[in-house]
Short mmCIF file of C-alpha atoms in Angstrom, two decimals:
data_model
loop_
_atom_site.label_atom_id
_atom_site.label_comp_id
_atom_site.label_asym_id
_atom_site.label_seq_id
_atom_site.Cartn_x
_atom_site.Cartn_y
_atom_site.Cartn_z
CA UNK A 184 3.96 26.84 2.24
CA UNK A 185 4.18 25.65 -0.78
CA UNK A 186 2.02 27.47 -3.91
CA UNK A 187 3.18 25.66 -7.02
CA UNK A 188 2.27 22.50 -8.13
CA UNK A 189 5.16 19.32 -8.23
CA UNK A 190 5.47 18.50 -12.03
CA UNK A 191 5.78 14.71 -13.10
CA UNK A 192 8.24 13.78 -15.20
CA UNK A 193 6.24 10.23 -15.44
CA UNK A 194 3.44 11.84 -17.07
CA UNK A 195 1.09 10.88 -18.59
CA UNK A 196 -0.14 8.52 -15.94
CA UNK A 197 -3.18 6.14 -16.16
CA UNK A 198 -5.24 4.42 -12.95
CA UNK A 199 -6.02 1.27 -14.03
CA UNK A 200 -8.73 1.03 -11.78
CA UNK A 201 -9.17 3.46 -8.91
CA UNK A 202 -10.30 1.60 -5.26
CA UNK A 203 -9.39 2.00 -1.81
CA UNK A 204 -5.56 1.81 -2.11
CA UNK A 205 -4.91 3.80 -5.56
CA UNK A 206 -7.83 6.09 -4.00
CA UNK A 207 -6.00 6.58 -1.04
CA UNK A 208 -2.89 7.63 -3.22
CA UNK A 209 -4.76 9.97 -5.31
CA UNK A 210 -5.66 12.13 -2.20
CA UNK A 211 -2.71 11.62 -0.87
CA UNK A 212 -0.68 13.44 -3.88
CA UNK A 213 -3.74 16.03 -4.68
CA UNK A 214 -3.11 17.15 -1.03
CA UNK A 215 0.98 17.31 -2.00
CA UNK A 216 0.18 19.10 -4.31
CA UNK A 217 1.36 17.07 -7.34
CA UNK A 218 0.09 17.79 -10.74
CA UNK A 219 -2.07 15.27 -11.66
CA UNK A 220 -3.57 16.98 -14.76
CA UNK A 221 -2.50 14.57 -17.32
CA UNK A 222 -3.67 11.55 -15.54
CA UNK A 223 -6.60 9.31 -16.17
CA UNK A 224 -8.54 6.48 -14.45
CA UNK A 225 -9.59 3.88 -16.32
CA UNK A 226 -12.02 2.08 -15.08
CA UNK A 227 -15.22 -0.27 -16.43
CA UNK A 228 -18.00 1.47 -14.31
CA UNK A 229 -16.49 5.28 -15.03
CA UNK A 230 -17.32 5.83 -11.71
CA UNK A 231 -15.58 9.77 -11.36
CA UNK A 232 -12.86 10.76 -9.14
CA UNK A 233 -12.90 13.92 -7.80
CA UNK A 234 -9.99 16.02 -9.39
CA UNK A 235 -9.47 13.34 -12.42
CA UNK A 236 -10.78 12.07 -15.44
CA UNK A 237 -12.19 9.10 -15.53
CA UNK A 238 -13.32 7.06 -19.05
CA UNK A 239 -14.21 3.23 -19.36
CA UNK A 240 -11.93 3.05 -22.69
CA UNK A 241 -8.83 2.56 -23.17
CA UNK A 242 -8.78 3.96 -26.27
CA UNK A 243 -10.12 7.42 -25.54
CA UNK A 244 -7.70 7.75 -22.51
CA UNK A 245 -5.31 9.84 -24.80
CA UNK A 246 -1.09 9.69 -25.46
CA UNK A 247 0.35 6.17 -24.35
CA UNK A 248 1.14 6.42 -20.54
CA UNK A 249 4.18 6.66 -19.11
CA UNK A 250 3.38 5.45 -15.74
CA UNK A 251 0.68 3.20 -15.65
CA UNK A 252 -0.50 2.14 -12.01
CA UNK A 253 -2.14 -1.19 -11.61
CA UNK A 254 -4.95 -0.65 -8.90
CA UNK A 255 -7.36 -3.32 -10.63
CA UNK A 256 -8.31 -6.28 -8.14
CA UNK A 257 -5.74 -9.35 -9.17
CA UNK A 258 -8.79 -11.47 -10.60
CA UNK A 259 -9.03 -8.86 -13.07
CA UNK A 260 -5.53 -9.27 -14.26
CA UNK A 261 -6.07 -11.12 -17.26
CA UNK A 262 -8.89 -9.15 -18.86
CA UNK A 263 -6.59 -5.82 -17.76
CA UNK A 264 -3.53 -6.95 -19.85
CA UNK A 265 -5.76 -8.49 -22.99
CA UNK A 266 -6.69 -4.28 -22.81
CA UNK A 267 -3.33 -2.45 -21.69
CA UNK A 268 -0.81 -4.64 -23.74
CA UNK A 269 -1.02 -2.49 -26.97
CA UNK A 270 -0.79 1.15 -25.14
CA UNK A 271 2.32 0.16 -23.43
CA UNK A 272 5.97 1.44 -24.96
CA UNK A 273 9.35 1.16 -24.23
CA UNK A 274 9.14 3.95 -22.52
CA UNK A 275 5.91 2.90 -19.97
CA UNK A 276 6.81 1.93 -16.45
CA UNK A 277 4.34 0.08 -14.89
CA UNK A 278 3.52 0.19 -10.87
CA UNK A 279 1.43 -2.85 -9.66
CA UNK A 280 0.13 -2.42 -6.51
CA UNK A 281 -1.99 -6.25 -6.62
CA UNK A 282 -1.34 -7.95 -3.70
CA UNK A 283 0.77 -11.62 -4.33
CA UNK A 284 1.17 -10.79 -8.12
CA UNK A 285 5.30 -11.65 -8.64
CA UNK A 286 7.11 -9.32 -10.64
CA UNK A 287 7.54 -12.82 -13.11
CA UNK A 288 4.39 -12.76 -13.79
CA UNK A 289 4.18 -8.92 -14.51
CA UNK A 290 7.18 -9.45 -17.06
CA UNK A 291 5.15 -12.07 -18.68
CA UNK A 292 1.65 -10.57 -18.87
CA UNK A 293 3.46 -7.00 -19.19
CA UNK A 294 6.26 -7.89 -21.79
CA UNK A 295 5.41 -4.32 -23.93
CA UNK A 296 6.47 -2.23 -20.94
CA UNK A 297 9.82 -0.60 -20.30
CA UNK A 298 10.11 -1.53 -16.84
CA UNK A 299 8.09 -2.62 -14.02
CA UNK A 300 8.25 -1.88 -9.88
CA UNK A 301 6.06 -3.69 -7.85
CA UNK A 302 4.58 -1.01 -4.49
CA UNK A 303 2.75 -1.92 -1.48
CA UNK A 304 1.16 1.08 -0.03
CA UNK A 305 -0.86 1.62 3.15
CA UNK A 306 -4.18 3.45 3.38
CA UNK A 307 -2.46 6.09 5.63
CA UNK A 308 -0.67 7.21 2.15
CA UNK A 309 -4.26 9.25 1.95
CA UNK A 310 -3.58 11.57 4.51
CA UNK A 311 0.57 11.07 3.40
CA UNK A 312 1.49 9.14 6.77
CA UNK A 313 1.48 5.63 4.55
CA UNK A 314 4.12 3.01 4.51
CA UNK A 315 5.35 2.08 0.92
CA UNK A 316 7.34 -0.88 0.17
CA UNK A 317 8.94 -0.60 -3.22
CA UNK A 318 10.57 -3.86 -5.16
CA UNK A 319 11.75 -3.74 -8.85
CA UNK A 320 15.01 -5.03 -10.86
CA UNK A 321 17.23 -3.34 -13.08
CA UNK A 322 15.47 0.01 -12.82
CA UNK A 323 17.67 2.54 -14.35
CA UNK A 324 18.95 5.39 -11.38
CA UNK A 325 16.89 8.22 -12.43
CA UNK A 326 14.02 5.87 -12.63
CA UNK A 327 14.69 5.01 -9.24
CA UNK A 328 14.90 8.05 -7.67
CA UNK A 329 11.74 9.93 -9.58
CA UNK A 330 9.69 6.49 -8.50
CA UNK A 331 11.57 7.25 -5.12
CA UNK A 332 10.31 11.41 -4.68
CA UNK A 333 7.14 10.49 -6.62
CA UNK A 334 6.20 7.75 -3.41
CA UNK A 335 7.79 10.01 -0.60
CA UNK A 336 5.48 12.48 -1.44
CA UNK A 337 3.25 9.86 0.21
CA UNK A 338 4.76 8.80 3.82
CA UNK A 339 7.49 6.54 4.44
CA UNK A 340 8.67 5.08 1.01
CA UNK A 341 11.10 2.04 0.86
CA UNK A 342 12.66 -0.15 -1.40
CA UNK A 343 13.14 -4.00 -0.91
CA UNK A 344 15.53 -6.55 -1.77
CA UNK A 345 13.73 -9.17 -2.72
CA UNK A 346 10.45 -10.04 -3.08
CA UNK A 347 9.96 -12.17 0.44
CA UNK A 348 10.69 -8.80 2.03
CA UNK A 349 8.10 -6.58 0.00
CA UNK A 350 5.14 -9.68 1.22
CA UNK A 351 7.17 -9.19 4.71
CA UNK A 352 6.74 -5.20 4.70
CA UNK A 353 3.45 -5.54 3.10
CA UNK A 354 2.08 -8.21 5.62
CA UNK A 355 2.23 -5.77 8.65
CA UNK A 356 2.05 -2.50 7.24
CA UNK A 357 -0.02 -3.40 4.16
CA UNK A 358 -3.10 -4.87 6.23
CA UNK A 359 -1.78 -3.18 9.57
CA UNK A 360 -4.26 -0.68 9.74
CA UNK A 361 -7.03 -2.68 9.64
CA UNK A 362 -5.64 -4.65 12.70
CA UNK A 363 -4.78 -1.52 14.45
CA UNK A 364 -8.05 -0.25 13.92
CA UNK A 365 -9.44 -3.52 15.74
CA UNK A 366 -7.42 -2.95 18.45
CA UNK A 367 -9.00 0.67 18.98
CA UNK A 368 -12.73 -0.67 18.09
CA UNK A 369 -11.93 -3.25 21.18
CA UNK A 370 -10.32 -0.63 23.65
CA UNK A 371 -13.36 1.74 22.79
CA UNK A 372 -15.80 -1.66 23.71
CA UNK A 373 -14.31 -1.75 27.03
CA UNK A 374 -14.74 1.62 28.08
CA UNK A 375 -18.50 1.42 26.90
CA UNK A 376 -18.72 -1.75 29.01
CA UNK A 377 -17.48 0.59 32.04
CA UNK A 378 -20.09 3.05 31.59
CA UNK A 379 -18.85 5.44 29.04
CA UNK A 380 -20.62 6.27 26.10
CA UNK A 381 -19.58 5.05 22.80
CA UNK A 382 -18.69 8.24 20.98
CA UNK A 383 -17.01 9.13 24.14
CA UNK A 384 -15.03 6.05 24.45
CA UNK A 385 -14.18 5.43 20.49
CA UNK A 386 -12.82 9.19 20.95
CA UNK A 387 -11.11 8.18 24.21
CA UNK A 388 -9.62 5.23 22.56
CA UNK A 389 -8.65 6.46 18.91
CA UNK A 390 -6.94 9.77 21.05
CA UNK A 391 -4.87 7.40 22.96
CA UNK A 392 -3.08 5.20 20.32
CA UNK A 393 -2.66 8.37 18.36
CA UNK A 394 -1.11 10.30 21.21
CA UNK A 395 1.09 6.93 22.14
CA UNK A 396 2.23 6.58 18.28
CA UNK A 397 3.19 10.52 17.88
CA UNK A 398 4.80 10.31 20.97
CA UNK A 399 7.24 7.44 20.06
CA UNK A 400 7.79 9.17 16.78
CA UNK A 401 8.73 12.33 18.72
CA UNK A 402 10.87 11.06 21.21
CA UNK A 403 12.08 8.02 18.98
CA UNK A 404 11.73 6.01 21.69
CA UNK A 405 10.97 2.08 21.53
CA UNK A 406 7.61 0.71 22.34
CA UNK A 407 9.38 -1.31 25.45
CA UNK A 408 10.69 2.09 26.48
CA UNK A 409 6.91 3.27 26.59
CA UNK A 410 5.43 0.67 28.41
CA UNK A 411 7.72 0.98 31.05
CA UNK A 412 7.11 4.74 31.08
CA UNK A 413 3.50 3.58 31.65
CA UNK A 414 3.52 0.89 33.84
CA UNK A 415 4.23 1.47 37.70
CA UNK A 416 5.61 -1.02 39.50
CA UNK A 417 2.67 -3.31 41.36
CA UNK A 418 -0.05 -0.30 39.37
CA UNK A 419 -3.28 -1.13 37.19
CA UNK A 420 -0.75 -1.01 34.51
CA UNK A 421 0.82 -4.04 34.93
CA UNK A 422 -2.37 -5.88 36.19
CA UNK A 423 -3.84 -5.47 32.50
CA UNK A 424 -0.27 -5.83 30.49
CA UNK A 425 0.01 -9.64 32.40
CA UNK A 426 -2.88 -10.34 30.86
CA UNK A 427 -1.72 -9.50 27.82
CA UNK A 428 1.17 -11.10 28.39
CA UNK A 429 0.24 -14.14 29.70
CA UNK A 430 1.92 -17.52 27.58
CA UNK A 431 2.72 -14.34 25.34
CA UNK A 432 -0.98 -14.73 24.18
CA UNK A 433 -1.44 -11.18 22.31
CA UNK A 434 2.67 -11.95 20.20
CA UNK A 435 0.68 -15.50 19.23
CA UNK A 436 -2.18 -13.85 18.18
CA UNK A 437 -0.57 -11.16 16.29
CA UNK A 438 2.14 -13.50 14.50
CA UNK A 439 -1.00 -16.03 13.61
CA UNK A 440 -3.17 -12.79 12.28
CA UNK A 441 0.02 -11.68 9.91
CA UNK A 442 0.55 -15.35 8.82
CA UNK A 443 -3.11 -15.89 7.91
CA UNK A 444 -2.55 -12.71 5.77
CA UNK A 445 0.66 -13.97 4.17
CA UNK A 446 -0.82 -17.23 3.52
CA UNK A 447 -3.48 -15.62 1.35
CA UNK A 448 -0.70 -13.36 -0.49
CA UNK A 449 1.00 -16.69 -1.68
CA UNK A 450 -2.27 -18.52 -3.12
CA UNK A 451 -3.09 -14.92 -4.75
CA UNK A 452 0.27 -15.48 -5.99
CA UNK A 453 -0.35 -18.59 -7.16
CA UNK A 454 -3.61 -17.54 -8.93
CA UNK A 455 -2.00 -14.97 -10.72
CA UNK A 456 0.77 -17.21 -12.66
CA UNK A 457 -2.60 -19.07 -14.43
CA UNK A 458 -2.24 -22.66 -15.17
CA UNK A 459 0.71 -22.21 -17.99
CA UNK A 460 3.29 -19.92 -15.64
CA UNK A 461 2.23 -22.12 -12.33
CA UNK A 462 3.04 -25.42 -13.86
CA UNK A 463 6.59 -23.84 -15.20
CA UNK A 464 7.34 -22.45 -12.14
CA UNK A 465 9.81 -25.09 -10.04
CA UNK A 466 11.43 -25.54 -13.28
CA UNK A 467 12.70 -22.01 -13.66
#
């Protein structure tokens, strides 16, 4: 068991904002363990975080950061770097975790700052089972690898190629648990529609696709593998996966929920450049 705390060399760090997702990550490291004593959230309403300090001005949040994570809404992007600009240093790395904001458009709006990585995190980094896609150029190696053991502290941290691969990572793991959690909200309906009650079935339903998911991690086996595990030839099984499987409706639906999300991830995109960086862009 671990009894000291895992010192930052990127420290200080400010939150530049503080909702679900950078939320998410702040319990996730406080339950790692990681010192967190020289960060600060920054955030208009000064709403607190437990375990942080939180201030509305920039100019009382102390030493200029050397991490600075971006957990502001992409809208607010603007009126964020008209604020941050002048605290940054050569020496600042700055994570973005908005959603469709290009690493161009960081450089531009960011140009003060020493070097910037783009992350996608999951919510599941809250409880330190999250899914981080990490995208940056020309980050020096020990850069790399303390961004690299700073994220792992938070679940399964990996860095991308390009940036079609972070929206690619991002598209099913980033909004993935919300899609997941549909899937148990509808399995739980059904067993209330066959007589259960609804606490017993949502716990009936949320203890299945968490037994199925450690189980596959345990074994390492494919989800194919487990279905066939499950389903007995001519059994009840089967009867429900044909439905399912039927003019593959449920891989339609899936692939038209994830492009419907990666649609919206380009026009945030899009948003983000502003009129100047949008109209330069095929030019480039």
């Amino acid at each position: 068991m671990r009894t000291g705390r895992l010192k930052l060399v990127l420290n200080p760090i400010w939150f530049i904002g503080c909702g679900n997702i950078a939320g998410a990550m702040v319990e996730g490291w406080q339950s790692a363990n990681v010192d967190l004593s020289d960060a600060v959230v920054i955030r208009p309403s000064a709403k607190p975080v437990p375990g942080l300090r939180v201030t509305s001005n920039y100019a009382a949040a102390g030493p200029a950061p050397r991490l600075v994570i971006l957990g502001c809404k992409p809208q607010q992007l603007d009126d964020v770097v008209s604020r941050l600009t002048a605290h940054l240093t050569s020496q600042t790395l700055v994570v973005s975790l908005l959603v469709g904001v290009e690493l161009e458009t960081l450089r531009q709006k960011f140009w003060t700052a020493g070097a910037i990585v783009r992350a996608l995190p999951n919510l599941p980094v809250a409880v330190r089972r999250g899914v981080i896609a990490l995208y940056g150029e020309d980050i020096p190696g020990e850069l790399h690898q303390e961004v690299s053991q700073l994220f792992a502290q938070l679940g399964y941290a990996l860095w991308v190629n390009n940036e079609s691969s972070l929206a690619a990572v991002g598209s099913v793991a980033g909004a993935g648990p919300a899609y997941v959690a549909s899937f148990v909200e509808a399995l739980a309906k059904a067993g209330v529609e066959r007589g259960l009650s609804s606490e017993l079935a949502a716990t009936v339903a949320l203890e299945t696709v968490l037994g199925t998911a450690w189980m596959a991690a345990s074994t390492h086996e494919s989800m194919g593998d487990v279905v066939r595990r499950v389903a007995s030839p001519n059994g009840t099984t089967e009867a429900g996966l044909a439905v399912l499987r039927r003019d593959d409706v449920l891989d339609k639906l899936v692939s038209l929920t994830v492009s419907a999300a990666s649609r919206r991830a380009a026009e945030l995109a899009e948003e983000a450049k502003g009129p100047k960086l949008a109209q330069e862009a095929p030019s480039a």
